[in-house]
Coordinates of C-alpha atoms in Angstrom, one line a residue:
M9 CA 88.9 59.3 132.7
D10 CA 90.5 61.8 129.8
T11 CA 89.8 65.1 129.2
L12 CA 87.9 64.9 126.2
T13 CA 85.7 62.3 127.7
Q14 CA 85.5 64.8 130.4
A15 CA 84.8 67.7 128.2
A16 CA 81.7 65.5 126.6
L17 CA 80.2 64.6 129.7
G18 CA 80.1 68.2 130.7
A19 CA 78.7 69.1 127.5
A20 CA 76.2 66.3 127.1
V21 CA 74.6 67.3 130.8
G22 CA 74.4 71.1 130.2
G23 CA 73.0 70.5 127.4
A24 CA 70.8 68.1 128.5
V25 CA 69.9 70.9 131.5
L26 CA 69.2 74.2 129.7
G27 CA 70.0 72.9 126.1
R28 CA 66.3 73.7 125.5
R29 CA 67.1 77.4 126.7
L30 CA 70.6 77.9 125.7
G31 CA 70.8 76.2 122.9
R32 CA 75.1 75.8 121.7
K33 CA 75.8 77.7 124.6
A34 CA 75.1 75.0 127.1
V35 CA 76.7 72.5 125.3
V36 CA 80.2 74.7 125.2
I37 CA 79.7 76.2 128.5
G38 CA 79.0 72.1 129.9
A39 CA 82.1 71.2 128.2
V40 CA 84.0 73.7 129.7
L41 CA 82.7 73.3 133.5
G42 CA 83.4 69.9 132.4
T43 CA 87.2 70.1 132.2
L44 CA 87.7 72.3 135.1
P45 CA 88.1 70.0 137.8
D46 CA 91.1 69.1 136.3
F47 CA 93.1 72.0 136.1
D48 CA 94.8 70.6 139.2
V49 CA 97.6 68.9 137.0
F50 CA 99.2 72.4 136.6
I51 CA 99.9 72.8 140.2
D52 CA 103.2 71.6 141.6
Y53 CA 102.4 70.0 144.9
G54 CA 106.3 69.9 146.0
D55 CA 107.2 66.5 144.7
A56 CA 106.5 63.5 142.7
V57 CA 104.8 61.9 144.9
A58 CA 102.6 64.6 146.3
N59 CA 101.4 64.9 142.6
Y60 CA 100.4 61.9 142.1
T61 CA 98.5 61.4 145.3
E62 CA 96.9 65.0 145.4
H63 CA 95.7 64.5 141.6
R64 CA 91.8 64.5 142.1
G65 CA 92.0 65.9 145.5
F66 CA 90.0 69.1 146.2
T67 CA 89.2 70.0 142.7
H68 CA 87.4 67.1 142.8
S69 CA 85.7 67.5 146.0
L70 CA 81.7 67.1 145.8
F71 CA 81.7 69.2 148.6
M72 CA 84.3 72.1 146.9
L73 CA 82.4 71.4 143.5
T74 CA 78.9 72.0 144.7
G75 CA 79.6 74.9 146.4
L76 CA 81.4 76.6 143.5
G77 CA 78.4 75.5 141.4
T78 CA 76.1 77.1 143.5
L79 CA 78.1 80.8 143.3
L80 CA 78.1 80.4 139.8
A81 CA 74.8 79.9 139.4
L82 CA 74.2 82.6 141.9
M83 CA 76.1 85.0 139.3
A84 CA 74.0 83.8 136.6
D85 CA 71.1 84.3 138.3
R86 CA 72.1 87.8 139.0
F87 CA 73.9 89.1 135.4
A88 CA 73.6 87.0 132.5
P89 CA 70.8 88.0 129.8
A90 CA 68.7 85.0 130.1
R91 CA 66.9 86.5 133.2
D92 CA 63.8 84.0 132.6
I93 CA 65.9 81.2 133.9
A94 CA 64.7 80.0 137.1
L95 CA 67.7 79.8 140.1
R96 CA 67.1 76.4 140.3
H97 CA 67.7 75.5 136.8
W98 CA 71.0 77.6 136.8
W99 CA 72.3 75.4 140.6
A100 CA 71.4 71.9 138.1
F101 CA 73.2 73.3 135.3
F102 CA 76.4 74.1 137.3
V103 CA 76.3 71.7 139.7
L104 CA 75.5 68.4 137.2
C105 CA 78.5 69.9 135.1
L106 CA 81.0 69.9 137.8
V107 CA 80.3 67.1 140.2
T108 CA 79.8 64.5 136.9
H109 CA 83.1 64.5 136.6
P110 CA 84.6 63.5 139.9
L111 CA 82.1 60.9 139.8
L112 CA 82.5 59.4 137.0
D113 CA 86.3 59.4 137.4
A114 CA 85.6 57.6 140.4
L115 CA 84.0 54.8 138.5
T116 CA 88.3 53.9 137.5
T117 CA 91.2 52.7 139.3
Y118 CA 93.2 55.9 140.3
G119 CA 90.8 57.0 143.3
T120 CA 88.9 60.2 143.5
Q121 CA 89.2 62.0 146.8
L122 CA 85.4 62.8 146.6
W123 CA 84.9 63.8 150.4
W124 CA 88.0 65.8 150.5
P125 CA 88.7 67.8 153.4
M126 CA 87.7 64.6 155.0
D127 CA 90.8 62.6 155.9
L128 CA 89.1 59.3 153.7
R129 CA 91.3 57.2 151.3
P130 CA 90.5 57.9 147.9
S131 CA 87.2 56.5 146.0
A132 CA 87.6 53.6 143.2
W133 CA 84.9 51.7 142.1
P134 CA 86.4 50.5 138.7
V135 CA 84.2 49.5 135.9
V136 CA 85.8 51.7 133.2
F137 CA 89.3 52.0 131.7
I138 CA 90.4 56.0 131.9
I139 CA 89.9 55.7 128.0
D140 CA 86.8 54.2 126.8
P141 CA 86.0 54.8 123.1
L142 CA 82.9 53.2 123.5
Y143 CA 81.4 55.3 126.5
T144 CA 82.8 58.7 124.9
L145 CA 81.6 58.1 121.2
T146 CA 78.4 57.9 122.6
L147 CA 78.6 61.3 124.4
L148 CA 79.9 62.9 121.0
A149 CA 77.4 61.6 118.9
G150 CA 74.5 63.3 121.6
I151 CA 76.8 66.9 121.0
G152 CA 77.0 66.4 117.5
V153 CA 73.6 66.5 116.7
A154 CA 73.1 69.5 119.0
L155 CA 75.9 71.2 117.7
V156 CA 74.6 70.4 114.4
T157 CA 71.0 71.3 114.6
G158 CA 71.1 74.3 117.3
N159 CA 68.8 72.1 119.8
G160 CA 70.8 71.4 122.4
R161 CA 68.5 69.2 124.2
R162 CA 68.0 66.1 122.4
G163 CA 70.5 65.0 121.2
P164 CA 72.6 65.4 124.5
A165 CA 70.4 63.8 126.6
W166 CA 70.3 60.6 124.1
G167 CA 73.9 60.6 124.6
L168 CA 73.9 60.7 128.4
A169 CA 71.1 57.8 127.9
L170 CA 73.1 55.6 126.0
S171 CA 76.4 56.5 127.8
S172 CA 74.6 55.6 131.3
A173 CA 73.6 52.6 130.0
Y174 CA 76.9 51.2 128.6
L175 CA 78.2 51.9 132.7
L176 CA 75.1 50.0 133.7
F177 CA 76.6 47.3 131.5
A178 CA 80.0 47.2 132.8
M179 CA 78.8 47.2 136.2
G180 CA 76.9 44.3 135.7
A181 CA 79.8 43.0 133.3
K182 CA 82.1 43.4 136.7
V183 CA 79.2 41.4 139.1
L184 CA 79.3 39.1 137.0
V185 CA 83.1 38.5 136.9
E186 CA 83.4 38.7 140.4
H187 CA 80.7 35.8 140.9
R188 CA 82.7 34.0 139.1
L189 CA 85.5 34.4 141.0
E190 CA 84.2 33.7 144.5
P191 CA 84.0 30.2 144.2
V192 CA 87.8 29.7 142.6
L193 CA 88.9 32.0 145.7
A194 CA 87.1 29.9 148.5
E195 CA 88.5 26.9 147.2
Q196 CA 92.3 28.5 147.6
G197 CA 91.8 30.2 150.6
L198 CA 92.0 33.5 149.1
Q199 CA 88.5 34.8 149.5
D200 CA 90.0 37.4 152.2
T201 CA 92.7 38.6 150.4
P202 CA 92.8 42.3 149.1
R203 CA 91.7 41.9 145.6
L204 CA 91.2 44.5 142.8
V205 CA 89.0 43.6 139.7
Q206 CA 89.0 46.2 136.9
P207 CA 88.8 46.2 133.2
T208 CA 91.5 46.0 131.1
P209 CA 92.5 48.8 128.2
F210 CA 89.6 49.9 126.2
N211 CA 87.3 47.7 127.0
T212 CA 84.7 46.6 129.4
L213 CA 84.9 42.5 128.2
L214 CA 88.1 41.5 129.6
W215 CA 89.2 42.1 133.5
R216 CA 92.1 42.7 135.4
V217 CA 92.1 40.1 139.0
T218 CA 94.8 41.3 141.0
L219 CA 94.7 39.7 144.7
I220 CA 97.4 40.5 147.4
D221 CA 98.6 37.7 149.5
E222 CA 101.1 39.1 151.9
A223 CA 104.6 38.8 150.6
Q224 CA 103.0 38.0 147.0
H225 CA 100.2 39.2 144.5
H226 CA 98.7 36.7 142.2
E227 CA 97.2 38.1 138.8
A228 CA 94.9 36.9 136.6
L229 CA 92.6 37.7 133.6
M230 CA 88.7 36.9 132.7
S231 CA 86.1 37.1 130.4
L232 CA 83.2 37.5 130.1
F233 CA 83.1 34.8 127.4
D234 CA 85.3 32.5 129.1
G235 CA 81.9 30.6 130.4
D236 CA 82.6 28.3 134.2
R237 CA 86.3 28.5 133.2
P238 CA 88.0 29.2 136.0
P239 CA 90.8 31.7 135.8
A240 CA 94.8 30.5 135.9
F241 CA 96.6 32.6 138.4
E242 CA 100.2 34.0 138.2
T243 CA 102.0 34.5 141.2
F244 CA 104.7 37.3 141.9
E245 CA 107.1 38.8 144.7
R246 CA 106.1 41.9 145.7
G247 CA 109.5 43.0 147.9
A248 CA 107.1 43.0 150.9
E249 CA 110.4 43.1 153.1
L250 CA 111.2 46.0 152.1
E251 CA 107.5 47.5 153.2
P252 CA 108.5 48.3 156.7
T253 CA 111.1 50.4 155.2
A254 CA 108.7 52.3 153.1
L255 CA 105.7 52.9 155.4
A256 CA 108.4 54.3 157.8
L257 CA 109.1 57.1 155.6
E258 CA 106.7 60.3 154.9
R259 CA 106.4 59.9 151.4
G260 CA 106.2 55.8 151.7
E261 CA 103.4 56.1 153.8
R262 CA 101.3 59.0 151.9
L263 CA 101.6 56.1 148.5
D264 CA 100.2 53.2 150.8
W265 CA 97.1 55.6 151.7
F266 CA 96.5 56.6 148.6
A267 CA 97.0 52.7 146.8
G268 CA 96.2 50.5 149.9
P269 CA 98.6 47.2 149.5
F270 CA 98.4 47.3 145.9
L271 CA 102.3 48.4 146.2
R272 CA 105.7 46.8 145.0
Y273 CA 108.7 47.5 146.2
E274 CA 112.2 46.7 145.4
V275 CA 115.9 48.3 145.7
R276 CA 117.5 49.8 141.8
D277 CA 120.7 50.5 141.2
L278 CA 120.3 54.5 140.3
E279 CA 123.2 56.5 139.5
G280 CA 125.5 54.1 141.5
E281 CA 123.0 54.5 144.9
E282 CA 120.8 51.8 146.2
T283 CA 117.9 53.0 145.8
L284 CA 114.3 52.2 147.2
V285 CA 111.7 52.0 144.4
A286 CA 107.4 51.9 145.0
T287 CA 105.5 51.0 141.9
D288 CA 101.3 51.0 142.0
L289 CA 100.2 47.9 140.7
R290 CA 97.3 48.8 140.1
L291 CA 97.4 51.2 136.9
G292 CA 99.0 50.0 133.9
F293 CA 99.0 46.2 133.1
P294 CA 101.8 43.4 134.9
G295 CA 105.4 44.7 132.8
F296 CA 104.0 47.6 131.9
H297 CA 103.1 49.4 135.4
A298 CA 102.6 53.2 134.7
F299 CA 104.1 54.9 138.2
S300 CA 106.8 54.1 140.1
F301 CA 108.6 56.4 142.7
T302 CA 112.2 56.7 144.4
L303 CA 111.8 56.5 148.6
A304 CA 115.0 56.5 149.5
V305 CA 118.7 55.3 149.2
R306 CA 121.1 53.7 151.2
E307 CA 124.1 55.3 152.7
D308 CA 126.3 52.8 155.1
G309 CA 123.8 50.2 155.4
D310 CA 121.3 53.1 156.3
W311 CA 118.0 54.1 154.8
R312 CA 117.7 58.3 154.3
P313 CA 114.7 59.4 152.8
A314 CA 115.2 61.0 149.2
A315 CA 113.6 63.5 147.0
P316 CA 110.8 61.5 145.2
T317 CA 111.0 61.4 141.7
E318 CA 109.0 59.2 139.2
L319 CA 110.3 56.6 137.2
L320 CA 108.9 56.1 133.7
P321 CA 110.2 54.5 131.3
A322 CA 109.7 55.4 127.7
D323 CA 107.8 52.5 126.5
V324 CA 105.6 52.1 130.3
R325 CA 102.5 53.5 128.6
A326 CA 101.4 51.4 125.9
D327 CA 102.8 48.5 123.5
L328 CA 101.0 47.9 120.5
D329 CA 100.9 44.0 120.7
V330 CA 100.5 43.6 123.8
L331 CA 97.3 45.5 123.2
G332 CA 96.3 43.1 120.3
Q333 CA 97.1 40.1 122.6
L334 CA 94.7 41.8 125.1
A335 CA 91.7 42.2 122.2
S336 CA 92.5 38.2 121.4
R337 CA 91.9 37.5 124.7
I338 CA 88.5 39.0 124.7
F339 CA 87.1 36.1 122.8
S340 CA 89.3 32.8 123.7
P341 CA 91.5 32.0 126.5
E342 CA 93.5 30.0 124.1
P343 CA 96.4 30.4 123.5
P344 CA 96.3 31.9 127.1
L345 CA 97.8 35.1 127.7
C346 CA 101.1 34.7 130.2
T347 CA 101.1 38.1 132.1
S348 CA 104.7 36.9 133.4
H349 CA 105.4 37.1 129.3
F350 CA 106.2 40.5 130.3
V351 CA 107.3 40.5 133.6
A352 CA 111.4 40.2 134.2
D353 CA 112.4 37.2 135.6
R354 CA 112.9 37.9 139.2
W355 CA 109.3 38.9 140.0
V356 CA 107.5 35.4 138.7
V357 CA 107.2 32.8 141.6
D358 CA 104.6 30.2 139.9
T359 CA 103.0 30.2 136.8
P360 CA 100.2 27.9 135.2
E361 CA 101.9 25.0 133.0
S362 CA 100.5 26.1 130.2
C363 CA 102.3 29.2 130.0

């Protein structure tokens, strides 16, 4: 999640745990602790792919953060002026302010290495977008009450309760979407294909469905207000013929570990060289995928590993017109919102007649 949300979550947790004893200090310290795991963005791991896949790594490990929280609790119990606070309360304060950060991150699409240093794929159970105003505002409202009144506990506790209720709503919304999706996939013989169901930007009412079907991937949008209307899938190429070449490369293999099968491969002409590029299909939106990386260049017909660089067009992060169309699609499937309109023609394989 974004830095403001993580700071708000840490502040709310800190206030709920020790706000009665520390007042505003619990909120402020909690906010600092809540942002601490994201300091890994300042670490250079060597290249663009490493920086991309190591983010939310060891600094988001439940093992590491629990250990750090325990150390801070022991130090506070020994040196803090508030000597009447029991060690168990200090421990709950520090550990919960720290570990709630990666646990919330794991509810987004990016992937969080909760179990580092165990060699497991990043955890991702996407039920919220990386920026969700409704979730953040409930936390900020509670924190505001604490800062204004000086009662560091009641406001944050209510903020946590409301924000947690929102997460439960998001989980229920995803279950509903997946329940509606199952018979459609079974009818088309796609029930066993890798799938990703995630919310579209800034809401939990409209969901994006991505299916990987060998050489192709399918995209659809499903709203909670669609009723029994079946999703309309659009089909795109994903350059699967280049996948073996990419997986033979160290950085290509690393990207596959991080993003699983949700990668698209292509050859681009960059500075006069044929360059193999991998794009993470999970993040962003069709036509506006946020992360693409160079992996290799072709010389005399053979692929040679190249220093990975990130390719990020200036307008890939946001498009107000598209966001407006997404907002309209939440409440009505008509007129249809066709993601193929935003994708280069060379990738489009099949679209519904309505597109």
